[in-house]
CSV table of C-alpha atoms in Angstrom, one decimal:
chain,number,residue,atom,x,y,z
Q,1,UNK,CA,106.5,109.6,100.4
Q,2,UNK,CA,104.7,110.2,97.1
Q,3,UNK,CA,102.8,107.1,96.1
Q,4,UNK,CA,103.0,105.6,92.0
Q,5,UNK,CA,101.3,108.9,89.8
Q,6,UNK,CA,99.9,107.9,86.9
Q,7,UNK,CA,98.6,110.2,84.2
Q,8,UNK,CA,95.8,111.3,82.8
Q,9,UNK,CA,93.4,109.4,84.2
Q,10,UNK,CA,91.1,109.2,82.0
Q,11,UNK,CA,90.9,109.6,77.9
Q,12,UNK,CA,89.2,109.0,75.2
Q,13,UNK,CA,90.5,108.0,72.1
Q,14,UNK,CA,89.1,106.9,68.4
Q,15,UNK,CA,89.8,104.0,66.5
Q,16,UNK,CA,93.4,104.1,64.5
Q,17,UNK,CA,94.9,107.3,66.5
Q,18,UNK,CA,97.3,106.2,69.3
Q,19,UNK,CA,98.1,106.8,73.4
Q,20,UNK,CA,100.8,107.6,75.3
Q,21,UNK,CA,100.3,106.9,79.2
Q,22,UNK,CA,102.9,108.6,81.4
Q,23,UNK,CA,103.7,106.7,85.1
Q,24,UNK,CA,106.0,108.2,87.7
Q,25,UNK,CA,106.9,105.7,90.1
Q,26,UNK,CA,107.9,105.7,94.1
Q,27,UNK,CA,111.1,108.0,94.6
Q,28,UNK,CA,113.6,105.3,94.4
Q,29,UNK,CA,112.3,102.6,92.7
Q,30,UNK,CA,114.2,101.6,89.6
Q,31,UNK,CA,111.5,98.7,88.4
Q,32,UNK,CA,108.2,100.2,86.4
Q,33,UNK,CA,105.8,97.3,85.3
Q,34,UNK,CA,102.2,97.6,83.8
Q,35,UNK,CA,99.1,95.9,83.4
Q,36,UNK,CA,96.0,95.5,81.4
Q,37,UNK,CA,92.9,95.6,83.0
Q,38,UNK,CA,89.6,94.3,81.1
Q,39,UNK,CA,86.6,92.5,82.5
Q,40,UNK,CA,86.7,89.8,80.0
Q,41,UNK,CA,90.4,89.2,80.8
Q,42,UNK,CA,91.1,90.6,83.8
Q,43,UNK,CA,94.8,91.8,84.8
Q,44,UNK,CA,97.5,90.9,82.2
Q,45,UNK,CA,100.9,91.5,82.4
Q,46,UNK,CA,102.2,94.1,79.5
Q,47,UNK,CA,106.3,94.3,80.4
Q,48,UNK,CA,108.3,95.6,82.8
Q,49,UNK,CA,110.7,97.9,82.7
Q,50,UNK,CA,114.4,98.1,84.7
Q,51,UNK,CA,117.2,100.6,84.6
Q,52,UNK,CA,116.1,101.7,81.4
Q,53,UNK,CA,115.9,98.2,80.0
Q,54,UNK,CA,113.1,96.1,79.0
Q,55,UNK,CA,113.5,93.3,81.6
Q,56,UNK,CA,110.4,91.5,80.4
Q,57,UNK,CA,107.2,91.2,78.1
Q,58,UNK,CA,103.8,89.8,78.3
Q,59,UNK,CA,101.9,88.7,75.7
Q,60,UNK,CA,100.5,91.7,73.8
Q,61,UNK,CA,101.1,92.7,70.0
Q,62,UNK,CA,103.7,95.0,68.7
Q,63,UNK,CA,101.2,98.6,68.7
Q,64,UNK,CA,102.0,98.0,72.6
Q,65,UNK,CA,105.2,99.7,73.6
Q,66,UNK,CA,107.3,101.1,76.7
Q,67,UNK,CA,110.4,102.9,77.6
Q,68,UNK,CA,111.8,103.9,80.8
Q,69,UNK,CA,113.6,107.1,81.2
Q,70,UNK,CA,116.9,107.9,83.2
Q,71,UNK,CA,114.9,109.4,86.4
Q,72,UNK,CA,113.0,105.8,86.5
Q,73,UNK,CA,109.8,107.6,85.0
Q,74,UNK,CA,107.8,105.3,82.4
Q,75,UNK,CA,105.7,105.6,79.5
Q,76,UNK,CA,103.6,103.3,77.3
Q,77,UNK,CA,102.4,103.8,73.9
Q,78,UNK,CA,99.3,101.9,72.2
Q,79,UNK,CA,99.1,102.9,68.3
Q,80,UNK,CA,96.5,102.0,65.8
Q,81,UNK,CA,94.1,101.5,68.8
Q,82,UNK,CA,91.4,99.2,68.6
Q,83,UNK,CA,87.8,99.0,70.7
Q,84,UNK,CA,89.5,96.2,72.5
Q,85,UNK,CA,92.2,98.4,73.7
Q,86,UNK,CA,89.8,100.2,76.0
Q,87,UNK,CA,90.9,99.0,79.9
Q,88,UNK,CA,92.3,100.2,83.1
Q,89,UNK,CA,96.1,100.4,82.8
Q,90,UNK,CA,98.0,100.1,85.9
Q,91,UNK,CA,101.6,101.1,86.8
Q,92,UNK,CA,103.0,99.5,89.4
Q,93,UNK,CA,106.9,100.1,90.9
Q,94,UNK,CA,109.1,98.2,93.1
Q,95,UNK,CA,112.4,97.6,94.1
Q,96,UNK,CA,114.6,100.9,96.2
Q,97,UNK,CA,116.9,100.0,99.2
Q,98,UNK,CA,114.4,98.3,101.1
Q,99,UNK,CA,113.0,96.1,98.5
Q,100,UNK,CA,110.1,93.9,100.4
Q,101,UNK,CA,109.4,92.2,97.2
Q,102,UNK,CA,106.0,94.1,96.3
Q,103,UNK,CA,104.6,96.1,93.3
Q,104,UNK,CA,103.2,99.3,94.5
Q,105,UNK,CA,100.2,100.7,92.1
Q,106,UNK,CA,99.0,104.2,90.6
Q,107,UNK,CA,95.7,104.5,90.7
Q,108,UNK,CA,95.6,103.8,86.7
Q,109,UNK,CA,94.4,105.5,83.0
Q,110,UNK,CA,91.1,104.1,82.3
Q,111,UNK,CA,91.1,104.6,78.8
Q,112,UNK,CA,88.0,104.8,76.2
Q,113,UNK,CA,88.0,104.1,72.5
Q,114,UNK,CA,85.1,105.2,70.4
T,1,UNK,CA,104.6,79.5,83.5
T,2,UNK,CA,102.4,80.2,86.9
T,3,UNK,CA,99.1,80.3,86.7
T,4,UNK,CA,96.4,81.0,89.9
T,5,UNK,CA,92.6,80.7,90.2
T,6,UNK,CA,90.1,82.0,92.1
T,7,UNK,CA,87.7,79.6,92.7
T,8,UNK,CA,84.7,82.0,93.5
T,9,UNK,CA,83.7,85.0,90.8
T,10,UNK,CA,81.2,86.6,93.9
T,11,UNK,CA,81.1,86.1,97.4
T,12,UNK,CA,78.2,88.0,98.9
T,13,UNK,CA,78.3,88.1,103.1
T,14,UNK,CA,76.3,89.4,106.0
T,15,UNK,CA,78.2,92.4,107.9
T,16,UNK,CA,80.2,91.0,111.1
T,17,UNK,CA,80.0,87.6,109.1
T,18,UNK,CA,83.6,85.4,108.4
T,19,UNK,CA,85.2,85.7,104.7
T,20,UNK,CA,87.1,83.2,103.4
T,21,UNK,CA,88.7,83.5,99.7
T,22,UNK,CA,89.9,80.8,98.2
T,23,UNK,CA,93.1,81.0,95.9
T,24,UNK,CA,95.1,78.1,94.4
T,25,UNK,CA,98.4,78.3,92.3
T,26,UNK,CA,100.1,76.3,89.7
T,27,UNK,CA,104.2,76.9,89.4
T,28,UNK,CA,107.1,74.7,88.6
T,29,UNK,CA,109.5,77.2,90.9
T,30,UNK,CA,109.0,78.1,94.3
T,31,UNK,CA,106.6,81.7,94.6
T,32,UNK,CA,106.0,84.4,96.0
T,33,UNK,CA,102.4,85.1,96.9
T,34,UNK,CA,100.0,88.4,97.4
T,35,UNK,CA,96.6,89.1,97.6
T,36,UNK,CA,95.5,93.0,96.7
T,37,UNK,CA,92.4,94.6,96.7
T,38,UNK,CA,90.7,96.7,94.2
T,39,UNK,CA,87.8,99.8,95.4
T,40,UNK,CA,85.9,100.9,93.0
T,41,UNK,CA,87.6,103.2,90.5
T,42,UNK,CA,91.2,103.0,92.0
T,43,UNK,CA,94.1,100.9,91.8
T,44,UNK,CA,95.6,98.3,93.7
T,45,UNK,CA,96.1,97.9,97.2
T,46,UNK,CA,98.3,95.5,98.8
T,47,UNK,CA,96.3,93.7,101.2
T,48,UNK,CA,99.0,91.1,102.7
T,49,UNK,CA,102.1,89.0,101.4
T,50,UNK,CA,104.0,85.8,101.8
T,51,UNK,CA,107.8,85.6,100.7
T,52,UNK,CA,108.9,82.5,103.4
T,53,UNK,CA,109.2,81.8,107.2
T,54,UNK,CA,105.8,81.4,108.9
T,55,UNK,CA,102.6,80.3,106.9
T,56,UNK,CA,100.0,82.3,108.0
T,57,UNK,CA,100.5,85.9,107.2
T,58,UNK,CA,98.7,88.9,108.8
T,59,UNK,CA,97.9,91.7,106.5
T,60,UNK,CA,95.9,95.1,106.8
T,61,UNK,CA,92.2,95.6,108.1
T,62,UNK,CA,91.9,92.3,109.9
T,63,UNK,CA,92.8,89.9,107.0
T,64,UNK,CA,95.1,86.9,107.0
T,65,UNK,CA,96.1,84.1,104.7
T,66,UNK,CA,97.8,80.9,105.1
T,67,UNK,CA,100.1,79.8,102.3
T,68,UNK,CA,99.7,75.8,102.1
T,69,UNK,CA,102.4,74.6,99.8
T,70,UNK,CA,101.3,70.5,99.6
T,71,UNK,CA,98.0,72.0,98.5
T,72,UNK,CA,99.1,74.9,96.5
T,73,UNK,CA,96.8,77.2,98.0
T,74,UNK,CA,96.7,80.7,99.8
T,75,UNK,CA,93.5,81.2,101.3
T,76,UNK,CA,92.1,84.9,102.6
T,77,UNK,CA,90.4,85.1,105.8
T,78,UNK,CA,88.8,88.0,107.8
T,79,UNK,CA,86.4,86.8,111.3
T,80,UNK,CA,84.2,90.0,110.8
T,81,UNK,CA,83.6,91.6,107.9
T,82,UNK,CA,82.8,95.2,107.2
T,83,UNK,CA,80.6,97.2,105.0
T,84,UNK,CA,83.6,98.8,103.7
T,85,UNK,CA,85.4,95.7,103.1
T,86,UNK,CA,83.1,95.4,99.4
T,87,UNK,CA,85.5,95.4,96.7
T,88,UNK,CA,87.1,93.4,94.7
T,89,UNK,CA,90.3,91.1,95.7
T,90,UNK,CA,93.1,89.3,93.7
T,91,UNK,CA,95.1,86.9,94.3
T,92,UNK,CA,99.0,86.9,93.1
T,93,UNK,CA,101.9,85.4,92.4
T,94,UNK,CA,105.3,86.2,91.3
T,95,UNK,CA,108.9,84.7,91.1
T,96,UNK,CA,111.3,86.2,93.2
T,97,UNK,CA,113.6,87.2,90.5
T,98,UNK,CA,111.2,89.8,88.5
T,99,UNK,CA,108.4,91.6,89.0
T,100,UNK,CA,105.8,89.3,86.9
T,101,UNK,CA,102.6,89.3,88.7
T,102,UNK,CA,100.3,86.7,87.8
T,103,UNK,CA,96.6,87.3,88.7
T,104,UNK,CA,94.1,85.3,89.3
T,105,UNK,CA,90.4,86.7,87.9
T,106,UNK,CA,89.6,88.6,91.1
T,107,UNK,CA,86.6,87.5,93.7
T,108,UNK,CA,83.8,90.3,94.3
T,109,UNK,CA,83.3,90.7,98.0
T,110,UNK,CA,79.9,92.4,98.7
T,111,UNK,CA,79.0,93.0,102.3
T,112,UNK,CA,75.3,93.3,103.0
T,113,UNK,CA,73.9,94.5,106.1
């Protein structure tokens, strides 16, 4: 069974242009979350994703998005990025018939802004 | 609103030594609790899990935690550390309805020999 893909896995970006991360979870899994991750403030929560549906939302500003499409793959944009935008984001999925209550993770995008 | 902490940034060990992690939570509702680890450059790997019945949970590669709910704590053991066992290792929490993980800041292991 293919694990959580996650792609690419590494860009670069400039200030003010904007990313789209792409995240293709376990075959079966309907629940697509993902994470910041920053040495000064380690793994944060960005939203999850359910069914198409934002089920819930961290605490990030608006140039953060996601949507989910119907085959459960996920996507995240960042626009207007800024040099603190530059992190290891993580996708993680869960859920599928036998739902043991984990988040399963891609290997991440370790992004770069210049 | 959970919250967890790691009480140790670095833990630096001999090789065949014990490890012991410490990780305390703070929640108003009961949790679910997880501890993943991080090699360098990759994602996260589940190491172990508790959801309920017994407290001490085996996991993968010889680890083991024991959820203590009067002290709020889930603790990472392993007897004998490996060289390979460097990394980094978070602690987690989570209700069970959702899929909210709350992270503690993550405890470098390094394994000397």
């Amino acid at each position: 069974k293919a694990g959580v893909t996650q792609t690419p896995r590494y860009l670069i970006k400039t200030r003010g242009q904007q990313v789209t991360l792409s995240c293709s979870p376990i075959s079966g899994h309907r629940s697509v979350s993902w994470y910041q991750q920053t040495p000064g403030q380690g793994l944060q929560f960005l939203f999850e994703y359910f069914s198409e549906t934002q089920r819930n939302k961290g605490n990030f500003p608006g140039r953060f998005s996601g949507r989910q499409f119907s085959n459960s793959r996920s996507e995240m944009n960042v626009s207007t990025l800024e040099l603190g935008d530059s992190a290891l984001y993580l996708c993680a999925s869960s859920g599928g018939q036998t739902n043991t209550g984990e988040l399963f993770f891609g290997e991440g995008s370790r992004l770069t802004v210049l | 609103a959970q919250s967890v902490t790691q009480l140790d940034s670095q833990v630096p060990v001999f090789e065949e030594a014990p490890v012991e992690l410490r990780c305390n939570y703070s929640s108003s509702v009961s949790v679910y609790l997880f501890w993943y680890v991080q090699y360098p450059n990759q994602g996260l790997q589940l190491l172990l899990k508790y959801l309920s019945g017994s407290t001490l949970v085996k996991g993968i590669n010889g680890f083991e935690a024991e959820f203590n709910k009067s002290q709020t704590s889930f603790h990472l053991r392993k007897p004998s550390v490996h060289i390979s066992d460097t990394a980094e290792y978070f602690c987690a929490v989570k209700v069970a309805a959702g899929n909210k993980l709350t992270f503690g800041g993550g405890t470098r292991v390094l394994v000397k020999p």
